Amino acid sequence: MFSTPFVLSFSLLLSLPILFLLAPRFLSPLQQQPQSPVLISPSDEQDDLALFNRASGSAINSINNNNPSRFSHLSTGSNPKRKIAFLFLTNSDLHFSPLWDQFFKGNSHLYNIYVHADPTVNVTRPHGVFEGRFIPAKRTYRASATLISATRRLLATAIIDDPANVFFAVLSQYCVPLHSFRYVYHSLLVSRSFDSSSAETDAELTRLGVRAKYKSFIEILSKSRNLWKRYTARGRFAMMPEVPYDQFRVGSQFFVLTRRHALAVVKDRTLWRKFRSPCYKEDECYPEEHYFPTLLSMTDPNGCTQYTLTRVNWTGTTKGHPYTYGAAEVSPELIHRLRESNHSESYLFARKFSPDCLKPLMDIAKKAIFRD
Ligand SMILES: *[C@@H]1O[C@H](CO)[C@@H](O)[C@H](O)[C@H]1NC(C)=O
Ligand SMILES: *[C@@H]1O[C@H](CO)[C@@H](O)[C@H](O)[C@H]1NC(C)=O
Ligand SMILES: *[C@@H]1O[C@H](CO)[C@@H](O)[C@H](O)[C@H]1NC(C)=O
C-alpha cells in the first residue's frame, strides 16, 4: 500500500520541472480558481452519510424491488401498488406546478413526490401535489458535486419513505410531462414493448400483468466531445485507480432509476470520494453528468437502457445550457415532435421550458398532452 504513492512522489521529486508545474495545483486548487471550486463541508458530508446509511439499512428489510412479481405476491394482504417516486431538483420556483397537479390528479396511490429546493433561494411552496413534499435540502451550485449530493438525498429519502417506490424519476423545474400519468406508469411498469433496446426473453416477460424485470432509463455514453477534458478536470491521475478513463461515462442527470440502482447510488462511497473533489475549472467539470452513468455502467451496464426518457434539445447551444422553449413555440405539434424517440415508444418528459410556457401548456394539456 505504501510503496506506490512513495515511488510516485519520489519520481515527482526527481523531475523538478513537472513538480514545478503541478505542485501549486495539488497544493491549493482553491487559490488557483478562487471563484469556482465548491467544497462540500465535513458536516454536510456527515449529515448525508447518516441519511444514506439509514436508506441502505431500511432497504435490507424492504422488499426486493427488482422482482416485482414477488413484491405483489408478498403484499397481497393490503395490496399496496408499486409507485413511482418523482424527484424534483430545483433552485427556483416550480413554475409548472399547476401542470403537474393536473398530471398527477387521481393517481395518488401510484406515486410519491419529493422536492429538493436550494435553501438559499426563497422558493415558493406551492399548494396541490407539492404541498408538504419538500425534503431537508442544502445549497446547490451549477456544475458541481453538490448536485450529486442533492440527487442522492432525494433518492435516499424516497427509499426510506416508501418501500413501494420502485422507480425514481429525477426532474427539474424546467421539465414538463409529455404524456398522461397513466401512460407514464404503464410505460415504466407494465408495457413489454415500450423499451425497444430491451430484447426480453420469455422468462423476463410479464407475470401477473407486470414486467418481471425492470431496467433503469439512464443515458450512458462512452464517446463525447470534452470527455478527456472532463476526466482530467481534477488532475491527470485524480480518478485513478477507481475510475480508469475507459470506464468514465457521460449522460444526462435526468434519469429514471430502479430501486436496486437507487440503492446502489446511495450506498456508493468509493466513486463519490473521487467525484466530490473540486475541479480546477468549473466549465470543464459537470460531475453530475458523469457520476451516475459511470457508477451504473461500472456496476450493472445490462440493467440500464443507456438512454434517457427526458427529451432535450442541444441544437445550436453553448455554455452547457440546452435550448429553452418559449411560450410562442408551445403547440400540440411541438409536444408530438418532442415525444419522437429512436430508443423507446416515446419520450416521457422534456426540458427546458421557460416559466411563461405555463399558460400555453395548460391550454393544450387536456387535448394534447394528457390525452392518452
Ligand atoms: C419569501 O417569499 C415570501 C412570499 O413570496 C415572502 O413573504 C418572504 O418574506 C420571503 N422571504 C425571504 C427571506 O425573502
Ligand atoms: C431545437 O432548437 C432549435 C434552435 O436551436 C430549433 O430550431 C429546433 O426546432 C429545435 N428542435 C426541436 C425538435 O424542437
Ligand atoms: C433518430 O436518429 C436519426 C438518425 O440517426 C437522427 O437523424 C434523429 O435526429 C434521431 N431522432 C431523435 C429524436 O433523436
Short mmCIF file of C-alpha atoms and ligand atoms in Angstrom, two decimals:
data_model
loop_
_atom_site.label_atom_id
_atom_site.label_comp_id
_atom_site.label_asym_id
_atom_site.label_seq_id
_atom_site.Cartn_x
_atom_site.Cartn_y
_atom_site.Cartn_z
CA MET A 1 0.00 0.00 0.00
CA PHE A 2 2.83 2.32 0.91
CA SER A 3 5.18 1.81 -1.94
CA THR A 4 3.19 3.14 -4.91
CA PRO A 5 2.49 6.65 -3.61
CA PHE A 6 6.01 6.76 -2.29
CA VAL A 7 7.53 5.85 -5.64
CA LEU A 8 5.22 8.31 -7.33
CA SER A 9 6.18 11.21 -5.13
CA PHE A 10 9.81 10.23 -5.31
CA SER A 11 9.81 10.32 -9.08
CA LEU A 12 7.98 13.63 -8.94
CA LEU A 13 10.76 14.99 -6.76
CA LEU A 14 13.26 13.83 -9.31
CA SER A 15 11.51 15.59 -12.16
CA LEU A 16 11.62 19.11 -10.88
CA PRO A 17 10.08 20.80 -13.91
CA ILE A 18 6.96 18.65 -13.65
CA LEU A 19 6.76 19.24 -9.93
CA PHE A 20 7.04 22.93 -10.57
CA LEU A 21 4.08 22.78 -12.93
CA LEU A 22 1.86 20.58 -10.80
CA ALA A 23 2.63 21.46 -7.22
CA PRO A 24 0.68 24.70 -6.98
CA ARG A 25 -2.40 22.90 -8.31
CA PHE A 26 -2.04 19.93 -5.97
CA LEU A 27 -1.49 22.16 -3.02
CA SER A 28 -4.11 24.80 -3.47
CA PRO A 29 -6.76 24.34 -6.12
CA LEU A 30 -8.83 26.87 -4.18
CA GLN A 31 -6.33 29.61 -4.61
CA GLN A 32 -5.95 28.80 -8.26
CA GLN A 33 -9.62 29.38 -9.00
CA PRO A 34 -10.95 31.41 -6.13
CA GLN A 35 -14.28 31.98 -7.84
CA SER A 36 -15.24 28.42 -8.65
CA PRO A 37 -14.45 25.20 -6.78
CA VAL A 38 -17.23 24.23 -4.46
CA LEU A 39 -16.20 22.17 -1.46
CA ILE A 40 -18.70 20.14 0.49
CA SER A 41 -18.28 20.73 4.21
CA PRO A 42 -17.49 17.81 6.56
CA SER A 43 -20.71 18.46 8.49
CA ASP A 44 -22.79 18.27 5.29
CA GLU A 45 -20.98 15.04 4.44
CA GLN A 46 -21.81 13.67 7.91
CA ASP A 47 -25.50 14.55 7.54
CA ASP A 48 -25.62 12.86 4.16
CA LEU A 49 -23.80 9.79 5.37
CA ALA A 50 -26.29 9.34 8.21
CA LEU A 51 -29.18 9.62 5.77
CA PHE A 52 -27.59 7.27 3.23
CA ASN A 53 -26.81 4.69 5.92
CA ARG A 54 -30.42 4.81 7.06
CA ALA A 55 -31.56 4.26 3.47
CA SER A 56 -29.18 1.35 2.97
CA GLY A 57 -30.30 -0.17 6.27
CA SER A 58 -34.00 0.27 5.66
CA ALA A 59 -33.57 -1.48 2.36
CA ILE A 60 -32.41 -4.69 3.98
CA ASN A 61 -35.85 -5.26 5.40
CA SER A 62 -37.78 -3.96 2.46
CA ILE A 63 -38.92 -5.99 -0.48
CA ASN A 64 -36.51 -6.93 -3.25
CA ASN A 65 -37.71 -4.45 -5.81
CA ASN A 66 -36.14 -5.90 -8.87
CA ASN A 67 -38.55 -8.73 -8.65
CA PRO A 68 -41.91 -7.02 -8.92
CA SER A 69 -43.92 -10.20 -9.05
CA ARG A 70 -42.50 -11.12 -5.68
CA PHE A 71 -43.47 -7.69 -4.45
CA SER A 72 -47.10 -8.12 -5.39
CA HIS A 73 -47.07 -11.68 -4.10
CA LEU A 74 -45.82 -10.58 -0.69
CA SER A 75 -48.23 -7.73 -0.41
CA THR A 76 -51.45 -9.42 -1.45
CA GLY A 77 -52.90 -8.74 2.01
CA SER A 78 -53.23 -4.98 1.87
CA ASN A 79 -52.34 -4.97 -1.85
CA PRO A 80 -50.32 -1.77 -1.99
CA LYS A 81 -49.46 -0.75 -5.54
CA ARG A 82 -46.00 -0.18 -6.88
CA LYS A 83 -45.28 3.53 -7.08
CA ILE A 84 -43.09 5.92 -8.99
CA ALA A 85 -41.11 8.44 -6.93
CA PHE A 86 -40.86 11.79 -8.69
CA LEU A 87 -37.77 13.65 -7.51
CA PHE A 88 -37.72 17.37 -8.25
CA LEU A 89 -34.37 19.11 -8.05
CA THR A 90 -34.82 22.88 -8.12
CA ASN A 91 -33.20 26.19 -7.28
CA SER A 92 -36.20 28.32 -8.20
CA ASP A 93 -39.99 28.21 -8.11
CA LEU A 94 -41.77 25.16 -9.50
CA HIS A 95 -43.21 27.19 -12.37
CA PHE A 96 -45.20 24.31 -13.79
CA SER A 97 -46.81 23.10 -10.58
CA PRO A 98 -50.38 23.62 -11.92
CA LEU A 99 -49.47 21.40 -14.90
CA TRP A 100 -48.01 18.74 -12.60
CA ASP A 101 -51.15 18.99 -10.40
CA GLN A 102 -53.18 18.05 -13.45
CA PHE A 103 -50.72 15.32 -14.42
CA PHE A 104 -50.90 13.61 -11.02
CA LYS A 105 -54.62 14.15 -10.39
CA GLY A 106 -56.50 10.96 -9.49
CA ASN A 107 -53.39 8.79 -9.13
CA SER A 108 -52.33 9.49 -5.56
CA HIS A 109 -51.95 5.76 -4.79
CA LEU A 110 -49.38 5.33 -7.57
CA TYR A 111 -46.76 8.00 -6.90
CA ASN A 112 -44.81 9.96 -4.31
CA ILE A 113 -43.25 13.38 -4.83
CA TYR A 114 -40.06 14.68 -3.20
CA VAL A 115 -38.61 18.16 -3.75
CA HIS A 116 -35.06 19.31 -3.04
CA ALA A 117 -35.06 23.11 -3.21
CA ASP A 118 -31.90 25.16 -2.68
CA PRO A 119 -32.50 26.64 0.81
CA THR A 120 -30.68 29.89 -0.05
CA VAL A 121 -33.36 30.69 -2.62
CA ASN A 122 -36.81 31.68 -1.44
CA VAL A 123 -38.68 29.00 -3.35
CA THR A 124 -42.45 29.38 -3.13
CA ARG A 125 -44.03 26.24 -1.74
CA PRO A 126 -47.00 25.52 -3.94
CA HIS A 127 -50.26 24.03 -2.74
CA GLY A 128 -51.53 20.96 -4.51
CA VAL A 129 -49.39 17.89 -5.08
CA PHE A 130 -46.15 19.54 -3.92
CA GLU A 131 -47.52 20.55 -0.55
CA GLY A 132 -45.52 19.03 2.31
CA ARG A 133 -43.20 17.24 -0.10
CA PHE A 134 -40.07 19.39 0.40
CA ILE A 135 -37.18 17.45 1.95
CA PRO A 136 -34.32 18.83 4.08
CA ALA A 137 -32.07 20.45 1.50
CA LYS A 138 -28.64 22.00 1.18
CA ARG A 139 -27.22 24.60 -1.12
CA THR A 140 -26.58 23.56 -4.72
CA TYR A 141 -24.28 25.07 -7.32
CA ARG A 142 -24.37 24.55 -11.04
CA ALA A 143 -21.85 22.07 -12.48
CA SER A 144 -20.69 20.87 -9.08
CA ALA A 145 -20.81 17.77 -6.89
CA THR A 146 -23.49 19.49 -4.77
CA LEU A 147 -25.96 18.40 -7.48
CA ILE A 148 -24.90 14.78 -7.00
CA SER A 149 -25.44 15.15 -3.24
CA ALA A 150 -28.87 16.69 -3.72
CA THR A 151 -29.92 13.87 -6.05
CA ARG A 152 -28.63 11.24 -3.61
CA ARG A 153 -30.56 12.95 -0.79
CA LEU A 154 -33.73 12.69 -2.87
CA LEU A 155 -33.09 9.02 -3.68
CA ALA A 156 -32.30 8.13 -0.06
CA THR A 157 -35.35 9.97 1.29
CA ALA A 158 -37.63 8.25 -1.23
CA ILE A 159 -36.13 4.82 -0.46
CA ILE A 160 -36.73 5.29 3.28
CA ASP A 161 -40.13 6.92 2.91
CA ASP A 162 -41.96 4.21 0.99
CA PRO A 163 -40.91 0.65 0.13
CA ALA A 164 -43.49 0.76 -2.67
CA ASN A 165 -41.33 3.25 -4.61
CA VAL A 166 -39.91 1.07 -7.38
CA PHE A 167 -38.88 3.73 -9.91
CA PHE A 168 -37.19 7.05 -9.14
CA ALA A 169 -37.52 9.79 -11.76
CA VAL A 170 -35.30 12.86 -11.44
CA LEU A 171 -36.80 16.07 -12.85
CA SER A 172 -36.21 19.81 -12.60
CA GLN A 173 -38.40 22.89 -12.53
CA TYR A 174 -37.82 23.24 -16.29
CA CYS A 175 -39.16 19.77 -17.10
CA VAL A 176 -42.67 19.11 -18.39
CA PRO A 177 -44.60 15.88 -18.87
CA LEU A 178 -45.22 14.80 -22.48
CA HIS A 179 -47.96 12.27 -21.63
CA SER A 180 -50.62 11.46 -19.05
CA PHE A 181 -49.65 9.86 -15.76
CA ARG A 182 -51.42 6.69 -16.85
CA TYR A 183 -49.23 6.48 -19.96
CA VAL A 184 -46.04 7.08 -17.96
CA TYR A 185 -46.94 4.50 -15.36
CA HIS A 186 -47.93 1.91 -17.93
CA SER A 187 -44.76 2.51 -19.96
CA LEU A 188 -42.46 2.03 -16.99
CA LEU A 189 -44.20 -0.73 -15.09
CA VAL A 190 -46.36 -2.73 -17.45
CA SER A 191 -45.60 -2.38 -21.15
CA ARG A 192 -43.49 -5.04 -22.85
CA SER A 193 -42.88 -3.00 -25.95
CA PHE A 194 -42.08 0.44 -24.57
CA ASP A 195 -38.31 -0.03 -24.36
CA SER A 196 -37.04 -1.00 -27.80
CA SER A 197 -33.48 -1.59 -26.53
CA SER A 198 -34.65 -4.47 -24.44
CA ALA A 199 -34.80 -7.91 -26.05
CA GLU A 200 -36.61 -9.59 -23.22
CA THR A 201 -36.59 -13.33 -23.12
CA ASP A 202 -39.73 -15.29 -22.39
CA ALA A 203 -38.65 -15.71 -18.79
CA GLU A 204 -38.45 -11.97 -18.37
CA LEU A 205 -41.82 -11.26 -19.89
CA THR A 206 -44.74 -10.10 -17.85
CA ARG A 207 -46.03 -12.04 -14.93
CA LEU A 208 -49.19 -11.04 -13.10
CA GLY A 209 -49.58 -8.20 -15.57
CA VAL A 210 -46.25 -6.51 -14.80
CA ARG A 211 -42.79 -6.83 -16.28
CA ALA A 212 -40.68 -9.30 -14.37
CA LYS A 213 -37.51 -7.27 -14.59
CA TYR A 214 -37.05 -3.51 -14.56
CA LYS A 215 -34.26 -1.53 -16.17
CA SER A 216 -33.03 1.94 -15.33
CA PHE A 217 -33.56 4.55 -18.03
CA ILE A 218 -30.28 6.39 -17.79
CA GLU A 219 -28.18 7.78 -20.60
CA ILE A 220 -24.70 6.23 -20.64
CA LEU A 221 -22.33 7.47 -23.34
CA SER A 222 -18.70 6.48 -23.75
CA LYS A 223 -17.97 8.95 -26.53
CA SER A 224 -18.43 12.65 -26.25
CA ARG A 225 -16.60 15.83 -27.01
CA ASN A 226 -14.57 17.00 -23.98
CA LEU A 227 -14.70 13.62 -22.25
CA TRP A 228 -10.94 13.58 -21.70
CA LYS A 229 -11.01 17.18 -20.50
CA ARG A 230 -13.75 16.32 -18.04
CA TYR A 231 -11.92 13.18 -16.91
CA THR A 232 -8.75 15.14 -16.15
CA ALA A 233 -10.54 18.19 -14.72
CA ARG A 234 -9.28 17.31 -11.22
CA GLY A 235 -5.78 16.41 -12.35
CA ARG A 236 -4.32 13.87 -14.74
CA PHE A 237 -4.38 10.93 -12.29
CA ALA A 238 -7.04 12.14 -9.90
CA MET A 239 -9.65 9.49 -10.81
CA MET A 240 -7.23 6.57 -10.61
CA PRO A 241 -7.26 3.79 -9.72
CA GLU A 242 -11.01 3.54 -9.08
CA VAL A 243 -12.11 5.06 -12.39
CA PRO A 244 -9.87 4.33 -15.38
CA TYR A 245 -10.55 6.55 -18.38
CA ASP A 246 -12.07 3.72 -20.41
CA GLN A 247 -14.77 3.34 -17.73
CA PHE A 248 -15.57 7.05 -17.50
CA ARG A 249 -19.03 7.85 -18.89
CA VAL A 250 -21.28 10.82 -19.51
CA GLY A 251 -25.05 11.22 -19.62
CA SER A 252 -27.97 13.39 -18.61
CA GLN A 253 -28.59 13.88 -14.89
CA PHE A 254 -32.33 13.45 -15.60
CA PHE A 255 -32.93 9.72 -15.38
CA VAL A 256 -35.34 7.09 -14.11
CA LEU A 257 -33.70 4.53 -11.83
CA THR A 258 -34.94 1.23 -10.49
CA ARG A 259 -34.97 0.84 -6.72
CA ARG A 260 -31.99 -1.51 -6.93
CA HIS A 261 -29.95 1.13 -8.74
CA ALA A 262 -31.16 3.94 -6.49
CA LEU A 263 -29.82 1.87 -3.60
CA ALA A 264 -26.51 1.27 -5.36
CA VAL A 265 -26.15 5.04 -5.79
CA VAL A 266 -26.97 5.75 -2.16
CA LYS A 267 -24.60 3.03 -0.93
CA ASP A 268 -21.64 4.11 -3.03
CA ARG A 269 -18.70 5.57 -1.14
CA THR A 270 -15.82 4.73 -3.50
CA LEU A 271 -16.70 6.75 -6.58
CA TRP A 272 -18.19 9.54 -4.51
CA ARG A 273 -14.77 10.11 -2.92
CA LYS A 274 -13.46 10.80 -6.41
CA PHE A 275 -16.30 12.78 -7.89
CA ARG A 276 -16.73 15.09 -4.90
CA SER A 277 -13.25 16.57 -5.36
CA PRO A 278 -13.46 20.00 -6.90
CA CYS A 279 -12.27 20.65 -10.44
CA TYR A 280 -9.81 23.31 -11.45
CA LYS A 281 -12.26 24.86 -13.85
CA GLU A 282 -16.00 24.82 -13.36
CA ASP A 283 -16.74 24.78 -17.09
CA GLU A 284 -14.75 21.58 -17.60
CA CYS A 285 -16.30 19.51 -14.87
CA TYR A 286 -20.06 18.82 -14.67
CA PRO A 287 -19.66 15.94 -12.16
CA GLU A 288 -23.44 15.40 -12.06
CA GLU A 289 -23.31 14.30 -15.71
CA HIS A 290 -20.58 11.74 -15.02
CA TYR A 291 -21.06 10.29 -11.57
CA PHE A 292 -24.34 8.40 -12.13
CA PRO A 293 -23.65 6.98 -15.63
CA THR A 294 -20.10 5.98 -14.64
CA LEU A 295 -21.23 4.29 -11.42
CA LEU A 296 -24.09 2.35 -13.02
CA SER A 297 -22.09 1.48 -16.10
CA MET A 298 -19.40 0.02 -13.86
CA THR A 299 -21.82 -1.90 -11.66
CA ASP A 300 -24.69 -3.06 -13.90
CA PRO A 301 -24.49 -1.95 -17.54
CA ASN A 302 -27.02 -4.55 -18.70
CA GLY A 303 -29.54 -3.34 -16.15
CA CYS A 304 -29.59 0.08 -17.83
CA THR A 305 -31.18 1.08 -21.14
CA GLN A 306 -28.32 3.55 -21.75
CA TYR A 307 -30.75 6.27 -22.85
CA THR A 308 -32.88 8.85 -21.06
CA LEU A 309 -36.63 9.41 -21.22
CA THR A 310 -36.28 13.18 -20.88
CA ARG A 311 -36.04 14.92 -24.25
CA VAL A 312 -33.64 17.82 -24.50
CA ASN A 313 -32.61 19.98 -27.45
CA TRP A 314 -28.89 20.64 -27.70
CA THR A 315 -29.00 22.08 -31.22
CA GLY A 316 -27.06 25.29 -31.59
CA THR A 317 -26.45 25.78 -27.87
CA THR A 318 -23.42 26.93 -25.92
CA LYS A 319 -22.07 27.05 -22.38
CA GLY A 320 -23.73 23.83 -21.30
CA HIS A 321 -27.30 25.14 -21.40
CA PRO A 322 -29.73 23.35 -23.71
CA TYR A 323 -32.25 25.16 -25.87
CA THR A 324 -35.09 26.69 -23.83
CA TYR A 325 -38.55 26.71 -25.38
CA GLY A 326 -40.54 29.91 -25.09
CA ALA A 327 -44.31 30.44 -24.86
CA ALA A 328 -44.72 31.20 -28.57
CA GLU A 329 -43.29 27.79 -29.51
CA VAL A 330 -45.68 25.72 -27.39
CA SER A 331 -48.17 23.77 -29.51
CA PRO A 332 -49.57 20.25 -29.82
CA GLU A 333 -47.17 19.76 -32.75
CA LEU A 334 -44.19 20.59 -30.52
CA ILE A 335 -45.36 18.04 -27.94
CA HIS A 336 -45.72 15.40 -30.64
CA ARG A 337 -42.30 16.21 -32.07
CA LEU A 338 -40.65 16.04 -28.64
CA ARG A 339 -42.12 12.61 -27.99
CA GLU A 340 -40.38 11.05 -31.01
CA SER A 341 -37.63 8.74 -29.87
CA ASN A 342 -35.22 6.33 -31.52
CA HIS A 343 -34.96 4.25 -28.37
CA SER A 344 -38.42 3.79 -26.92
CA GLU A 345 -42.03 4.21 -27.95
CA SER A 346 -41.85 7.79 -26.73
CA TYR A 347 -40.02 10.28 -24.56
CA LEU A 348 -41.98 10.84 -21.34
CA PHE A 349 -40.65 14.25 -20.25
CA ALA A 350 -38.95 17.22 -21.91
CA ARG A 351 -36.83 20.20 -20.93
CA LYS A 352 -36.18 23.09 -20.84
CA PHE A 353 -39.27 25.26 -20.89
CA SER A 354 -39.30 28.89 -19.76
CA PRO A 355 -41.75 29.79 -16.97
CA ASP A 356 -44.01 31.73 -19.37
CA CYS A 357 -44.85 28.44 -21.11
CA LEU A 358 -47.22 27.57 -18.27
CA LYS A 359 -50.31 29.18 -19.79
CA PRO A 360 -49.95 27.76 -23.34
CA LEU A 361 -49.08 24.36 -21.84
CA MET A 362 -52.20 24.43 -19.64
CA ASP A 363 -54.24 25.40 -22.70
CA ILE A 364 -53.16 22.29 -24.62
CA ALA A 365 -52.84 19.95 -21.60
CA LYS A 366 -56.18 18.17 -21.87
CA LYS A 367 -56.34 17.79 -25.59
CA ALA A 368 -52.66 17.27 -26.48
CA ILE A 369 -50.54 16.24 -23.51
CA PHE A 370 -52.68 14.15 -21.17
CA ARG A 371 -54.91 12.61 -23.82
CA ASP A 372 -53.58 9.07 -23.67
C1 LIG B 1 -40.03 34.71 0.64
O1 LIG B 1 -41.15 34.96 -0.19
C2 LIG B 1 -42.35 35.21 0.54
C3 LIG B 1 -43.51 35.31 -0.44
O2 LIG B 1 -43.12 35.16 -1.76
C4 LIG B 1 -42.19 36.46 1.35
O3 LIG B 1 -43.34 36.69 2.11
C5 LIG B 1 -40.99 36.30 2.30
O4 LIG B 1 -40.76 37.49 3.02
C6 LIG B 1 -39.74 35.92 1.52
N1 LIG B 1 -38.66 35.61 2.44
C7 LIG B 1 -37.40 35.99 2.24
C8 LIG B 1 -36.42 35.58 3.27
O5 LIG B 1 -37.06 36.63 1.26
C1 LIG B 2 -34.14 22.69 -31.33
O1 LIG B 2 -33.69 24.00 -31.19
C2 LIG B 2 -33.50 24.70 -32.42
C3 LIG B 2 -32.94 26.06 -32.09
O2 LIG B 2 -31.66 25.96 -31.54
C4 LIG B 2 -34.81 24.77 -33.16
O3 LIG B 2 -34.60 25.43 -34.42
C5 LIG B 2 -35.37 23.37 -33.38
O4 LIG B 2 -36.65 23.46 -33.95
C6 LIG B 2 -35.47 22.65 -32.06
N1 LIG B 2 -35.88 21.25 -32.29
C7 LIG B 2 -36.99 20.76 -31.77
C8 LIG B 2 -37.23 19.31 -32.04
O5 LIG B 2 -37.76 21.40 -31.09
C1 LIG B 3 -33.06 9.43 -34.65
O1 LIG B 3 -32.00 9.00 -35.46
C2 LIG B 3 -31.83 9.75 -36.66
C3 LIG B 3 -30.77 9.08 -37.49
O2 LIG B 3 -29.60 8.88 -36.75
C4 LIG B 3 -31.50 11.19 -36.32
O3 LIG B 3 -31.34 11.96 -37.50
C5 LIG B 3 -32.61 11.77 -35.45
O4 LIG B 3 -32.27 13.06 -35.04
C6 LIG B 3 -32.86 10.89 -34.25
N1 LIG B 3 -34.06 11.38 -33.56
C7 LIG B 3 -34.04 11.71 -32.27
C8 LIG B 3 -35.32 12.16 -31.73
O5 LIG B 3 -33.07 11.64 -31.58
#
